[in-house]
Amino acid sequence: MAKSSKPQNIYESEVREDWLDRLARFNQHFGRFARDAVGVLLLAIALMTLLALTGYTEGILLTPLAELLSLWFGWGAYLIVVAIGYSGYAFLRHSPTPLPWSRLFALELAAFLSLALLAARGGNSLLRAESGMDGGRVGWGLVTLFWQVGTVPGTLFLFISWLLVLMVGFNLWALLERSLMKLAGEAPPVEARDSAPPEAEKEAPAEEKKEKQPRKKSTPLPPEFRKSLKVSEHQDKKPAAPRERDEHLPSLNILLTDQNTRPDERTINQTAGMIEKTLAEFGIVATVIGFRIGPTVTQFAVQPGFMKRAGSATTTEEEAQQIKVRVAQIASLQKDLALALSAERLRIEAPVPGKPYIGIEVPNSHTSLVRMRSILETDAFHKIGTPLAMALGRDVSGQPVVADLARMPHLLIAGATGSGKSVCITALASCLAMNNPPEDLRMVMID
């Protein structure tokens, strides 16, 4: 019988995965601090090199380094200082979009061509280059190579090459293209697609920009599934009457107002009809009897219907039994409804507490940003009547959600990543600052 392979090879991949996991965890926890440390180190090196080149400081390492840089790069040694300093700044900035390799290579090539231009300006003298002037030995060597075709043609070719490479490195081609199109009286292709003027485009919120996108064409629903629900403005959406505030409290005018983007009647009726049609395809009779529009989702009230079940062979059609649709039957079709409605996520509340229907929450195509000012101006917030009132947001139907911090002296805010813990803490601190004068408010925040 053939011998089996060595057992340690079976676990080799697991050991490698554990090592990679540990490396990933280390980078997750300490990667940002490592980049900060590298950035500070590069800035310190750039500063010390600059002081050594200018003669303001000397040392066992700095003096030979300055002499070496001046010998080979001449006045271009200061470009190295700029490059090191910018690298440190880039590490500290934590930019999510690093500089492309093509532009980085172009900038390096432009730096070498700059050394050649400095050497050409000084007459390409080797004596000046070895004295730390012009472009140093590197610049002298490049100019000697370019001047093989002649002094004037070589210098002209060198200058044109430097100019073109510099435009690529600093991405000046796009700026030149826009300038030429403006001189020609033409608009860029992207701006031509927008009918609004540039000023209005800058001031338009993100929600309004999304509404400009063309609406996807939907398949017409059968007549039996077409709805005629009406979208009426909620009472709480009306502008709240101005309330008198203490002169020592900050004015509410420093806060932004809501920018409501409610779904229109066509979208509401189309979604309601699709819900009924999808349930009917699975043999479930149900009717959408209403809806509640919230900032991010719209809850459709679905009332289960009755299904006819034929009796035995001796039972006539008139004696057929009617059976109520079970709630679990609708709740089990959550993924099928999400697929039919093209929704990223869909939640079914079966049933809605205290209501004779099931709630199907469908995400809105354009979410509304809930501002704190609209909550502070509601009657629900003022009914609390305490300095420790909190504005938490709005529920699924758009109603304000408020709380009294005095009734919860021990508060724990927990949740998954991206669930809004930091936003909740910010809203809590802002409410305390908006409703208490400085002499009464004492707050300690530890991060």
mmCIF file of C-alpha atoms in Angstrom, residues 9-362:
data_model
loop_
_atom_site.group_PDB
_atom_site.id
_atom_site.type_symbol
_atom_site.label_atom_id
_atom_site.label_comp_id
_atom_site.label_asym_id
_atom_site.label_seq_id
_atom_site.Cartn_x
_atom_site.Cartn_y
_atom_site.Cartn_z
ATOM 1 C CA ASN A 9 1.377 19.533 4.569
ATOM 2 C CA ILE A 10 -2.351 19.329 5.271
ATOM 3 C CA TYR A 11 -2.171 22.211 7.724
ATOM 4 C CA GLU A 12 0.313 24.300 5.764
ATOM 5 C CA SER A 13 -2.414 26.524 4.246
ATOM 6 C CA GLU A 14 -4.025 27.040 7.641
ATOM 7 C CA VAL A 15 -0.726 28.194 9.145
ATOM 8 C CA ARG A 16 -0.218 30.584 6.242
ATOM 9 C CA GLU A 17 -3.737 31.971 6.649
ATOM 10 C CA ASP A 18 -3.191 32.543 10.365
ATOM 11 C CA TRP A 19 0.021 34.447 9.630
ATOM 12 C CA LEU A 20 -1.737 36.600 7.045
ATOM 13 C CA ASP A 21 -4.586 37.231 9.460
ATOM 14 C CA ARG A 22 -2.168 38.406 12.125
ATOM 15 C CA LEU A 23 -0.452 40.685 9.614
ATOM 16 C CA ALA A 24 -3.812 42.106 8.521
ATOM 17 C CA ARG A 25 -4.841 42.745 12.131
ATOM 18 C CA PHE A 26 -1.520 44.461 12.841
ATOM 19 C CA ASN A 27 -1.935 46.677 9.772
ATOM 20 C CA GLN A 28 -5.521 47.455 10.772
ATOM 21 C CA HIS A 29 -4.601 48.590 14.276
ATOM 22 C CA PHE A 30 -1.150 50.099 13.729
ATOM 23 C CA GLY A 31 -1.056 50.890 9.999
ATOM 24 C CA ARG A 32 -2.244 54.469 10.475
ATOM 25 C CA PHE A 33 0.289 55.139 13.248
ATOM 26 C CA ALA A 34 3.065 53.639 11.111
ATOM 27 C CA ARG A 35 2.203 55.961 8.214
ATOM 28 C CA ASP A 36 2.179 58.924 10.591
ATOM 29 C CA ALA A 37 5.569 57.922 11.967
ATOM 30 C CA VAL A 38 7.038 57.581 8.460
ATOM 31 C CA GLY A 39 5.584 60.951 7.494
ATOM 32 C CA VAL A 40 7.093 62.722 10.504
ATOM 33 C CA LEU A 41 10.448 61.013 9.870
ATOM 34 C CA LEU A 42 10.524 62.128 6.225
ATOM 35 C CA LEU A 43 9.654 65.705 7.169
ATOM 36 C CA ALA A 44 12.451 65.700 9.752
ATOM 37 C CA ILE A 45 14.940 64.358 7.178
ATOM 38 C CA ALA A 46 13.874 67.024 4.683
ATOM 39 C CA LEU A 47 14.309 69.773 7.273
ATOM 40 C CA MET A 48 17.751 68.574 8.389
ATOM 41 C CA THR A 49 18.902 68.186 4.772
ATOM 42 C CA LEU A 50 17.719 71.711 3.971
ATOM 43 C CA LEU A 51 19.608 73.133 6.948
ATOM 44 C CA ALA A 52 22.734 71.222 5.909
ATOM 45 C CA LEU A 53 22.564 72.491 2.311
ATOM 46 C CA THR A 54 22.147 76.088 3.436
ATOM 47 C CA GLY A 55 25.011 75.775 5.941
ATOM 48 C CA TYR A 56 22.949 76.457 9.058
ATOM 49 C CA THR A 57 23.946 73.172 10.669
ATOM 50 C CA GLU A 58 26.796 70.668 10.517
ATOM 51 C CA GLY A 59 27.370 67.141 11.677
ATOM 52 C CA ILE A 60 29.187 63.893 11.098
ATOM 53 C CA LEU A 61 26.459 62.693 8.738
ATOM 54 C CA LEU A 62 24.880 65.939 7.562
ATOM 55 C CA THR A 63 28.019 67.624 6.219
ATOM 56 C CA PRO A 64 29.142 64.717 3.962
ATOM 57 C CA LEU A 65 25.541 64.253 2.827
ATOM 58 C CA ALA A 66 25.229 67.912 1.833
ATOM 59 C CA GLU A 67 28.564 67.813 -0.017
ATOM 60 C CA LEU A 68 27.563 64.644 -1.864
ATOM 61 C CA LEU A 69 24.196 66.054 -2.929
ATOM 62 C CA SER A 70 25.752 69.342 -4.067
ATOM 63 C CA LEU A 71 28.464 67.529 -6.039
ATOM 64 C CA TRP A 72 26.083 65.323 -8.008
ATOM 65 C CA PHE A 73 22.949 67.488 -8.218
ATOM 66 C CA GLY A 74 24.192 71.057 -7.678
ATOM 67 C CA TRP A 75 21.359 73.466 -7.050
ATOM 68 C CA GLY A 76 18.985 70.636 -7.889
ATOM 69 C CA ALA A 77 19.677 69.155 -4.454
ATOM 70 C CA TYR A 78 16.893 71.392 -3.179
ATOM 71 C CA LEU A 79 14.497 69.467 -5.438
ATOM 72 C CA ILE A 80 15.375 66.353 -3.456
ATOM 73 C CA VAL A 81 14.476 68.195 -0.257
ATOM 74 C CA VAL A 82 11.121 69.159 -1.770
ATOM 75 C CA ALA A 83 10.487 65.567 -2.890
ATOM 76 C CA ILE A 84 11.268 64.157 0.564
ATOM 77 C CA GLY A 85 9.111 66.783 2.262
ATOM 78 C CA TYR A 86 6.172 66.166 -0.070
ATOM 79 C CA SER A 87 6.462 62.416 0.535
ATOM 80 C CA GLY A 88 6.196 63.016 4.269
ATOM 81 C CA TYR A 89 3.175 65.252 3.743
ATOM 82 C CA ALA A 90 1.544 62.548 1.602
ATOM 83 C CA PHE A 91 2.011 59.964 4.367
ATOM 84 C CA LEU A 92 0.449 62.281 6.946
ATOM 85 C CA ARG A 93 -2.421 63.202 4.656
ATOM 86 C CA HIS A 94 -3.661 59.576 4.290
ATOM 87 C CA SER A 95 -4.954 60.317 0.814
ATOM 88 C CA PRO A 96 -7.259 57.527 -0.529
ATOM 89 C CA THR A 97 -6.149 58.318 -4.104
ATOM 90 C CA PRO A 98 -2.361 58.040 -4.406
ATOM 91 C CA LEU A 99 -0.425 59.698 -7.208
ATOM 92 C CA PRO A 100 -0.479 57.533 -10.384
ATOM 93 C CA TRP A 101 2.777 55.888 -11.342
ATOM 94 C CA SER A 102 2.754 57.603 -14.741
ATOM 95 C CA ARG A 103 2.640 61.065 -13.184
ATOM 96 C CA LEU A 104 5.233 60.089 -10.578
ATOM 97 C CA PHE A 105 7.621 58.897 -13.290
ATOM 98 C CA ALA A 106 6.993 62.089 -15.283
ATOM 99 C CA LEU A 107 7.835 64.252 -12.262
ATOM 100 C CA GLU A 108 11.078 62.338 -11.676
ATOM 101 C CA LEU A 109 12.040 62.740 -15.326
ATOM 102 C CA ALA A 110 11.210 66.452 -15.132
ATOM 103 C CA ALA A 111 13.530 66.773 -12.127
ATOM 104 C CA PHE A 112 16.472 65.300 -14.083
ATOM 105 C CA LEU A 113 15.718 67.529 -17.062
ATOM 106 C CA SER A 114 15.685 70.497 -14.667
ATOM 107 C CA LEU A 115 19.244 69.609 -13.667
ATOM 108 C CA ALA A 116 20.212 69.635 -17.333
ATOM 109 C CA LEU A 117 18.609 73.058 -17.851
ATOM 110 C CA LEU A 118 20.502 74.438 -14.854
ATOM 111 C CA ALA A 119 23.748 73.083 -16.286
ATOM 112 C CA ALA A 120 22.978 74.538 -19.731
ATOM 113 C CA ARG A 121 22.250 77.913 -18.143
ATOM 114 C CA GLY A 122 25.743 77.899 -16.583
ATOM 115 C CA GLY A 123 27.448 77.048 -19.856
ATOM 116 C CA ASN A 124 27.854 73.336 -19.025
ATOM 117 C CA SER A 125 31.032 73.934 -17.054
ATOM 118 C CA LEU A 126 32.489 70.890 -15.295
ATOM 119 C CA LEU A 127 34.330 73.168 -12.882
ATOM 120 C CA ARG A 128 31.073 74.814 -11.799
ATOM 121 C CA ALA A 129 29.415 71.404 -11.525
ATOM 122 C CA GLU A 130 32.145 70.030 -9.234
ATOM 123 C CA SER A 131 31.841 73.196 -7.137
ATOM 124 C CA GLY A 132 28.205 72.336 -6.339
ATOM 125 C CA MET A 133 26.695 74.845 -8.748
ATOM 126 C CA ASP A 134 24.180 74.590 -11.606
ATOM 127 C CA GLY A 135 22.980 70.989 -12.084
ATOM 128 C CA GLY A 136 25.986 69.199 -10.637
ATOM 129 C CA ARG A 137 27.665 66.268 -12.339
ATOM 130 C CA VAL A 138 24.306 64.759 -13.328
ATOM 131 C CA GLY A 139 23.215 67.925 -15.106
ATOM 132 C CA TRP A 140 26.618 68.313 -16.785
ATOM 133 C CA GLY A 141 26.441 64.751 -18.119
ATOM 134 C CA LEU A 142 22.917 65.169 -19.485
ATOM 135 C CA VAL A 143 23.732 68.447 -21.241
ATOM 136 C CA THR A 144 26.855 66.911 -22.753
ATOM 137 C CA LEU A 145 24.650 64.178 -24.193
ATOM 138 C CA PHE A 146 22.045 66.604 -25.563
ATOM 139 C CA TRP A 147 24.671 68.913 -27.076
ATOM 140 C CA GLN A 148 25.998 66.140 -29.300
ATOM 141 C CA VAL A 149 23.491 67.343 -31.911
ATOM 142 C CA GLY A 150 24.465 70.977 -31.439
ATOM 143 C CA THR A 151 24.253 73.592 -28.730
ATOM 144 C CA VAL A 152 21.131 75.420 -29.904
ATOM 145 C CA PRO A 153 19.150 72.372 -31.177
ATOM 146 C CA GLY A 154 20.105 70.365 -28.101
ATOM 147 C CA THR A 155 19.061 73.125 -25.712
ATOM 148 C CA LEU A 156 15.779 73.665 -27.582
ATOM 149 C CA PHE A 157 14.998 69.945 -27.565
ATOM 150 C CA LEU A 158 15.884 69.790 -23.869
ATOM 151 C CA PHE A 159 13.545 72.681 -23.019
ATOM 152 C CA ILE A 160 10.631 71.262 -25.046
ATOM 153 C CA SER A 161 11.072 67.830 -23.455
ATOM 154 C CA TRP A 162 11.146 69.363 -19.981
ATOM 155 C CA LEU A 163 7.985 71.364 -20.704
ATOM 156 C CA LEU A 164 6.039 68.356 -22.034
ATOM 157 C CA VAL A 165 7.079 66.070 -19.187
ATOM 158 C CA LEU A 166 6.205 68.762 -16.645
ATOM 159 C CA MET A 167 2.706 69.104 -18.113
ATOM 160 C CA VAL A 168 2.191 65.356 -17.796
ATOM 161 C CA GLY A 169 3.500 65.286 -14.238
ATOM 162 C CA PHE A 170 1.248 68.109 -12.996
ATOM 163 C CA ASN A 171 -1.693 67.037 -15.176
ATOM 164 C CA LEU A 172 -1.729 70.371 -16.995
ATOM 165 C CA TRP A 173 -3.179 68.845 -20.162
ATOM 166 C CA ALA A 174 -6.713 68.863 -18.742
ATOM 167 C CA LEU A 175 -6.348 72.508 -17.686
ATOM 168 C CA LEU A 176 -5.030 73.429 -21.137
ATOM 169 C CA GLU A 177 -7.903 71.590 -22.817
ATOM 170 C CA ARG A 178 -10.512 73.405 -20.724
ATOM 171 C CA SER A 179 -8.850 76.759 -21.420
ATOM 172 C CA LEU A 180 -8.810 76.151 -25.183
ATOM 173 C CA MET A 181 -12.458 75.072 -25.162
ATOM 174 C CA LYS A 182 -13.407 78.234 -23.270
ATOM 175 C CA LEU A 183 -11.545 80.362 -25.804
ATOM 176 C CA ALA A 184 -13.352 78.537 -28.608
ATOM 177 C CA GLY A 185 -16.713 79.131 -26.929
ATOM 178 C CA GLU A 186 -17.408 75.426 -26.403
ATOM 179 C CA ALA A 187 -18.509 73.768 -23.187
ATOM 180 C CA PRO A 188 -16.987 70.535 -21.906
ATOM 181 C CA PRO A 189 -19.004 67.436 -22.835
ATOM 182 C CA VAL A 190 -19.885 66.617 -19.224
ATOM 183 C CA GLU A 191 -21.190 70.090 -18.451
ATOM 184 C CA ALA A 192 -23.233 70.164 -21.668
ATOM 185 C CA ARG A 193 -25.466 67.383 -20.380
ATOM 186 C CA ASP A 194 -26.714 69.510 -17.510
ATOM 187 C CA SER A 195 -29.322 72.147 -18.252
ATOM 188 C CA ALA A 196 -28.773 74.093 -15.026
ATOM 189 C CA PRO A 197 -26.191 76.911 -14.856
ATOM 190 C CA PRO A 198 -22.899 76.250 -13.051
ATOM 191 C CA GLU A 199 -23.944 78.302 -10.000
ATOM 192 C CA ALA A 200 -27.116 76.314 -9.529
ATOM 193 C CA GLU A 201 -25.227 73.085 -10.035
ATOM 194 C CA LYS A 202 -22.827 73.895 -7.208
ATOM 195 C CA GLU A 203 -25.612 74.778 -4.799
ATOM 196 C CA ALA A 204 -27.828 71.811 -5.668
ATOM 197 C CA PRO A 205 -27.823 69.138 -2.969
ATOM 198 C CA ALA A 206 -26.863 65.569 -3.643
ATOM 199 C CA GLU A 207 -30.473 64.424 -3.451
ATOM 200 C CA GLU A 208 -31.525 66.790 -6.244
ATOM 201 C CA LYS A 209 -28.648 65.679 -8.449
ATOM 202 C CA LYS A 210 -29.815 62.105 -8.134
ATOM 203 C CA GLU A 211 -33.309 63.054 -9.239
ATOM 204 C CA LYS A 212 -31.925 64.347 -12.543
ATOM 205 C CA GLN A 213 -31.012 60.819 -13.551
ATOM 206 C CA PRO A 214 -33.437 59.326 -16.075
ATOM 207 C CA ARG A 215 -36.136 57.162 -14.570
ATOM 208 C CA LYS A 216 -35.965 53.500 -15.449
ATOM 209 C CA LYS A 217 -38.821 52.306 -17.598
ATOM 210 C CA SER A 218 -41.053 49.838 -15.742
ATOM 211 C CA THR A 219 -43.326 47.189 -17.188
ATOM 212 C CA PRO A 220 -47.004 48.213 -16.986
ATOM 213 C CA LEU A 221 -48.935 46.284 -14.346
ATOM 214 C CA PRO A 222 -52.117 44.362 -15.129
ATOM 215 C CA PRO A 223 -55.311 46.351 -14.427
ATOM 216 C CA GLU A 224 -56.183 44.287 -11.349
ATOM 217 C CA PHE A 225 -52.911 45.316 -9.666
ATOM 218 C CA ARG A 226 -52.972 49.019 -10.496
ATOM 219 C CA LYS A 227 -53.314 51.187 -7.398
ATOM 220 C CA SER A 228 -54.579 54.728 -6.876
ATOM 221 C CA LEU A 229 -53.065 55.664 -3.542
ATOM 222 C CA LYS A 230 -52.674 59.372 -2.810
ATOM 223 C CA VAL A 231 -49.582 60.969 -1.315
ATOM 224 C CA SER A 232 -50.590 63.700 1.135
ATOM 225 C CA GLU A 233 -48.255 65.993 3.013
ATOM 226 C CA HIS A 234 -47.781 64.899 6.604
ATOM 227 C CA GLN A 235 -48.791 67.324 9.317
ATOM 228 C CA ASP A 236 -45.364 67.194 10.842
ATOM 229 C CA LYS A 237 -43.801 68.274 7.552
ATOM 230 C CA LYS A 238 -45.372 71.724 7.843
ATOM 231 C CA PRO A 239 -43.025 74.493 9.004
ATOM 232 C CA ALA A 240 -43.106 74.702 12.766
ATOM 233 C CA ALA A 241 -44.164 77.958 14.363
ATOM 234 C CA PRO A 242 -41.202 79.938 15.706
ATOM 235 C CA ARG A 243 -40.709 79.471 19.429
ATOM 236 C CA GLU A 244 -39.160 81.874 21.857
ATOM 237 C CA ARG A 245 -35.769 80.783 23.120
ATOM 238 C CA ASP A 246 -33.634 82.080 25.923
ATOM 239 C CA GLU A 247 -31.213 84.728 24.778
ATOM 240 C CA HIS A 248 -28.370 82.736 26.332
ATOM 241 C CA LEU A 249 -29.122 79.719 24.122
ATOM 242 C CA PRO A 250 -27.766 79.351 20.586
ATOM 243 C CA SER A 251 -30.162 80.256 17.806
ATOM 244 C CA LEU A 252 -31.675 77.473 15.717
ATOM 245 C CA ASN A 253 -30.742 79.430 12.609
ATOM 246 C CA ILE A 254 -27.218 78.047 12.829
ATOM 247 C CA LEU A 255 -28.620 74.601 11.998
ATOM 248 C CA LEU A 256 -29.591 73.460 8.517
ATOM 249 C CA THR A 257 -33.171 72.671 7.571
ATOM 250 C CA ASP A 258 -34.466 69.442 6.056
ATOM 251 C CA GLN A 259 -34.369 68.836 2.324
ATOM 252 C CA ASN A 260 -37.272 66.467 1.848
ATOM 253 C CA THR A 261 -37.289 64.144 -1.181
ATOM 254 C CA ARG A 262 -40.493 62.135 -0.848
ATOM 255 C CA PRO A 263 -41.445 59.474 -3.420
ATOM 256 C CA ASP A 264 -44.159 60.573 -5.834
ATOM 257 C CA GLU A 265 -47.560 58.937 -6.291
ATOM 258 C CA ARG A 266 -46.451 57.073 -9.397
ATOM 259 C CA THR A 267 -43.610 55.358 -7.534
ATOM 260 C CA ILE A 268 -45.835 54.539 -4.555
ATOM 261 C CA ASN A 269 -48.592 53.020 -6.691
ATOM 262 C CA GLN A 270 -46.108 51.117 -8.856
ATOM 263 C CA THR A 271 -44.439 49.571 -5.795
ATOM 264 C CA ALA A 272 -47.773 48.742 -4.147
ATOM 265 C CA GLY A 273 -48.983 47.050 -7.324
ATOM 266 C CA MET A 274 -45.760 45.050 -7.616
ATOM 267 C CA ILE A 275 -46.171 43.815 -4.039
ATOM 268 C CA GLU A 276 -49.705 42.564 -4.720
ATOM 269 C CA LYS A 277 -48.663 41.033 -8.060
ATOM 270 C CA THR A 278 -45.672 39.203 -6.554
ATOM 271 C CA LEU A 279 -47.760 37.793 -3.708
ATOM 272 C CA ALA A 280 -50.450 36.693 -6.185
ATOM 273 C CA GLU A 281 -47.855 34.815 -8.233
ATOM 274 C CA PHE A 282 -47.215 32.666 -5.157
ATOM 275 C CA GLY A 283 -50.923 32.101 -4.595
ATOM 276 C CA ILE A 284 -51.282 34.604 -1.739
ATOM 277 C CA VAL A 285 -54.194 37.025 -1.726
ATOM 278 C CA ALA A 286 -53.293 40.362 -0.094
ATOM 279 C CA THR A 287 -54.128 44.030 -0.524
ATOM 280 C CA VAL A 288 -52.012 47.127 0.062
ATOM 281 C CA ILE A 289 -54.315 49.386 2.085
ATOM 282 C CA GLY A 290 -51.907 52.203 2.914
ATOM 283 C CA PHE A 291 -48.343 53.367 3.291
ATOM 284 C CA ARG A 292 -46.112 55.510 5.499
ATOM 285 C CA ILE A 293 -43.196 57.430 4.001
ATOM 286 C CA GLY A 294 -40.046 57.734 6.104
ATOM 287 C CA PRO A 295 -36.659 59.338 5.481
ATOM 288 C CA THR A 296 -35.056 56.166 4.104
ATOM 289 C CA VAL A 297 -37.842 53.594 3.680
ATOM 290 C CA THR A 298 -41.537 53.498 2.860
ATOM 291 C CA GLN A 299 -43.664 51.059 4.843
ATOM 292 C CA PHE A 300 -46.555 49.537 2.896
ATOM 293 C CA ALA A 301 -49.498 48.244 4.925
ATOM 294 C CA VAL A 302 -50.438 44.832 3.501
ATOM 295 C CA GLN A 303 -53.680 43.250 4.698
ATOM 296 C CA PRO A 304 -53.894 39.460 4.216
ATOM 297 C CA GLY A 305 -56.958 38.310 2.302
ATOM 298 C CA PHE A 306 -58.995 35.121 2.178
ATOM 299 C CA MET A 307 -58.258 32.123 0.007
ATOM 300 C CA LYS A 308 -60.999 29.861 -1.298
ATOM 301 C CA ARG A 309 -60.510 26.197 -0.654
ATOM 302 C CA ALA A 310 -62.814 23.722 -2.370
ATOM 303 C CA GLY A 311 -64.483 21.238 -0.067
ATOM 304 C CA SER A 312 -64.965 17.547 -0.526
ATOM 305 C CA ALA A 313 -66.692 15.961 -3.532
ATOM 306 C CA THR A 314 -70.133 16.376 -1.944
ATOM 307 C CA THR A 315 -69.588 20.079 -1.174
ATOM 308 C CA THR A 316 -71.038 22.558 -3.619
ATOM 309 C CA GLU A 317 -69.252 25.652 -4.856
ATOM 310 C CA GLU A 318 -71.396 27.911 -2.691
ATOM 311 C CA GLU A 319 -70.290 25.959 0.360
ATOM 312 C CA ALA A 320 -66.630 26.522 -0.394
ATOM 313 C CA GLN A 321 -64.604 27.508 2.666
ATOM 314 C CA GLN A 322 -62.653 30.748 2.994
ATOM 315 C CA ILE A 323 -59.313 30.518 4.750
ATOM 316 C CA LYS A 324 -57.380 33.522 6.048
ATOM 317 C CA VAL A 325 -53.872 33.892 4.628
ATOM 318 C CA ARG A 326 -51.326 33.152 7.326
ATOM 319 C CA VAL A 327 -48.827 35.850 8.282
ATOM 320 C CA ALA A 328 -45.944 33.393 8.014
ATOM 321 C CA GLN A 329 -46.738 32.826 4.343
ATOM 322 C CA ILE A 330 -46.092 36.472 3.518
ATOM 323 C CA ALA A 331 -43.066 36.764 5.805
ATOM 324 C CA SER A 332 -41.404 33.801 4.084
ATOM 325 C CA LEU A 333 -41.399 35.663 0.740
ATOM 326 C CA GLN A 334 -39.045 38.426 1.873
ATOM 327 C CA LYS A 335 -36.292 37.571 -0.615
ATOM 328 C CA ASP A 336 -38.758 37.072 -3.473
ATOM 329 C CA LEU A 337 -40.277 40.495 -2.826
ATOM 330 C CA ALA A 338 -36.828 42.102 -2.697
ATOM 331 C CA LEU A 339 -36.008 40.491 -6.052
ATOM 332 C CA ALA A 340 -39.264 41.653 -7.649
ATOM 333 C CA LEU A 341 -38.835 45.224 -6.360
ATOM 334 C CA SER A 342 -35.093 45.367 -7.204
ATOM 335 C CA ALA A 343 -34.405 46.398 -3.600
ATOM 336 C CA GLU A 344 -31.006 45.950 -1.975
ATOM 337 C CA ARG A 345 -32.702 45.102 1.295
ATOM 338 C CA LEU A 346 -36.299 44.636 2.381
ATOM 339 C CA ARG A 347 -37.793 44.213 5.843
ATOM 340 C CA ILE A 348 -41.141 42.672 6.746
ATOM 341 C CA GLU A 349 -42.732 43.543 10.093
ATOM 342 C CA ALA A 350 -45.278 40.797 10.621
ATOM 343 C CA PRO A 351 -47.517 42.044 12.036
ATOM 344 C CA VAL A 352 -47.197 45.744 12.869
ATOM 345 C CA PRO A 353 -47.788 46.055 16.653
ATOM 346 C CA GLY A 354 -51.352 47.152 17.359
ATOM 347 C CA LYS A 355 -52.339 47.177 13.669
ATOM 348 C CA PRO A 356 -54.340 44.638 11.610
ATOM 349 C CA TYR A 357 -51.814 44.521 8.782
ATOM 350 C CA ILE A 358 -48.275 43.523 7.858
ATOM 351 C CA GLY A 359 -45.611 46.173 7.228
ATOM 352 C CA ILE A 360 -43.307 45.765 4.223
ATOM 353 C CA GLU A 361 -40.494 48.338 4.337
ATOM 354 C CA VAL A 362 -39.039 49.164 0.910
#
